[in-house]
Short mmCIF file of C-alpha atoms in Angstrom, two decimals:
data_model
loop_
_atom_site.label_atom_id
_atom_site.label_comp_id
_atom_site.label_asym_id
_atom_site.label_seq_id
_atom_site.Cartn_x
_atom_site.Cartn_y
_atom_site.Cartn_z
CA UNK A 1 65.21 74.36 87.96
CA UNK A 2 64.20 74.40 91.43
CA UNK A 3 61.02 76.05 92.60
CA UNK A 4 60.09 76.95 96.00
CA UNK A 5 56.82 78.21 97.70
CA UNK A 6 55.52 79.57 101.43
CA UNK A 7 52.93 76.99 102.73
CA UNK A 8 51.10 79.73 104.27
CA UNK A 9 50.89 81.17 100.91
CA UNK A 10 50.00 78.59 98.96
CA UNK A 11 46.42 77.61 101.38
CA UNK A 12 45.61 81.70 101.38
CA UNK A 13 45.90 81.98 97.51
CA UNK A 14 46.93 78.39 96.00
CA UNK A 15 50.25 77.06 95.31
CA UNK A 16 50.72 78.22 91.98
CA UNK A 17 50.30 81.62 93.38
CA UNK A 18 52.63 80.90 96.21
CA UNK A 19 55.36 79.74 93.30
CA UNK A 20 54.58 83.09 91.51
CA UNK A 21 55.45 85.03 94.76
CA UNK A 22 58.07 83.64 95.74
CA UNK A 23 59.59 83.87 92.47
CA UNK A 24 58.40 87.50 92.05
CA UNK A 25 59.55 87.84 95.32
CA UNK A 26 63.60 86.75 94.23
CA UNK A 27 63.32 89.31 91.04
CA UNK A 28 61.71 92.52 93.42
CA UNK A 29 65.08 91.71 95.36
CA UNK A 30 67.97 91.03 92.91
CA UNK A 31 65.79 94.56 91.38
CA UNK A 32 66.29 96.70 94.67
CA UNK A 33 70.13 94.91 94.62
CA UNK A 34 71.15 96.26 91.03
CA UNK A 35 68.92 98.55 89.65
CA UNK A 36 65.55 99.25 91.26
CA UNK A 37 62.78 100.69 89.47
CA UNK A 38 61.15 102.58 91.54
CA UNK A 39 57.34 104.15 91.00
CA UNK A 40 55.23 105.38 93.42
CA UNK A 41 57.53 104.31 96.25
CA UNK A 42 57.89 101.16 95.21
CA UNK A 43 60.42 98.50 93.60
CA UNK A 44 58.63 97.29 90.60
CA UNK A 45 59.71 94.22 88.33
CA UNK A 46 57.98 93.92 84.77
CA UNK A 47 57.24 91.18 83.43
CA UNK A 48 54.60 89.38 80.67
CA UNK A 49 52.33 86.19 81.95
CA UNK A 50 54.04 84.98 78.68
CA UNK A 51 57.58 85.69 79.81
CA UNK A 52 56.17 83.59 83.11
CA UNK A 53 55.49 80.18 81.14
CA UNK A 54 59.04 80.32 79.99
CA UNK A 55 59.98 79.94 83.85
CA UNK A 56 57.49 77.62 84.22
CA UNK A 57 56.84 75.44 82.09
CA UNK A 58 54.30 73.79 84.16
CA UNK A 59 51.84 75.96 84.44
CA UNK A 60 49.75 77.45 81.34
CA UNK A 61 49.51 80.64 80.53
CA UNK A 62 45.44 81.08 81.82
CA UNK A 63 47.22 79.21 85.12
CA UNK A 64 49.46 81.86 85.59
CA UNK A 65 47.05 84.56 84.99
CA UNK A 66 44.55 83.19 87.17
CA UNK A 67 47.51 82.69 90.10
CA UNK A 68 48.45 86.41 89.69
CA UNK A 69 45.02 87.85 90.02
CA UNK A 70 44.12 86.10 93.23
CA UNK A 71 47.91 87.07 94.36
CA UNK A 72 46.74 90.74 93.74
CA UNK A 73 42.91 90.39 94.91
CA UNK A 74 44.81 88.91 98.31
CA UNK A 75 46.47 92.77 98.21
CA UNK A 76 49.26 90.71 97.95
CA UNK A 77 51.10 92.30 94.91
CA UNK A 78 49.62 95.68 93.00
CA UNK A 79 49.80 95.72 88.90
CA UNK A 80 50.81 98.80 86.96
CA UNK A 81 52.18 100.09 83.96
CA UNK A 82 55.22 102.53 83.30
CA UNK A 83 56.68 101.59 79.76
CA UNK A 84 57.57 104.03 77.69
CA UNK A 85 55.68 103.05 74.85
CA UNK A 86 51.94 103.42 75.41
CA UNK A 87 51.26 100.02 72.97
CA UNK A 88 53.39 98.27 75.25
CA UNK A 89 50.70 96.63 77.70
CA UNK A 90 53.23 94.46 79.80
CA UNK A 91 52.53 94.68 83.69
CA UNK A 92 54.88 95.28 85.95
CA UNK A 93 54.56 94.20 89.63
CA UNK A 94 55.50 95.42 93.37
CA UNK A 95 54.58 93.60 96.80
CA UNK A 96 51.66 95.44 98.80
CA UNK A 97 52.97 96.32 102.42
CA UNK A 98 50.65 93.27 103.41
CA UNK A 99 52.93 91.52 100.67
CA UNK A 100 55.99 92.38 101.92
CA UNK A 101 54.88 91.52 105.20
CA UNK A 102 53.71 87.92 104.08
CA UNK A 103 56.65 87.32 102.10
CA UNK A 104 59.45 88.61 105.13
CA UNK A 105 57.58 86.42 107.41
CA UNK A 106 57.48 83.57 105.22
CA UNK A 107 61.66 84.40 104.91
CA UNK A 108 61.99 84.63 109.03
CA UNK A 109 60.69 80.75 109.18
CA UNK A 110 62.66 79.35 106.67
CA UNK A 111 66.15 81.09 108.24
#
């Protein structure tokens, strides 16, 4: 599988964080594309730090937990929860507008 990152990214946050947005980034899309969920104006996608290490199996789960908290200290993505269930504690994730911005400028240099 082939993995790819913004370099501006990676030196703000790290470049396991820039991997995580990116690839965040491609499941917020294909989301809005099919079937978005949508909370407080937002396209969400949910997903588990464990569900992550299946993606990557590079990284360790504390790696990818670190990478996603300085992605959403940056106020590059938010964290929230809508599952139905309330014992279901999986996260679900949306770009910030300062996210989006990031991540469509990031798009405009590789095009």
């Amino acid at each position: 599988m082939v993995h790819f990152f913004d370099s501006d990214i990676a030196q703000k946050y790290g470049v396991n964080a820039a991997v995580l947005a990116y690839f965040l980034w491609d499941c917020i899309e294909e989301q809005s594309t099919q079937s978005p969920r949508l909370h407080e104006g937002k396209v969400w996608v949910r997903c588990s730090v464990q569900m992550m290490t299946g993606f990557f199996p590079f990284l360790s789960y504390d790696e990818i937990r670190y990478a996603l908290k300085q992605l959403i200290r940056g106020r590059v993505l938010t964290k929230g929860r809508f599952n139905e269930s309330r014992f279901d504690r999986t996260n679900w994730y949306a770009f910030t507008e300062f996210g989006q911005f990031l991540m469509t400028e990031s798009e405009g240099q590789t095009q």
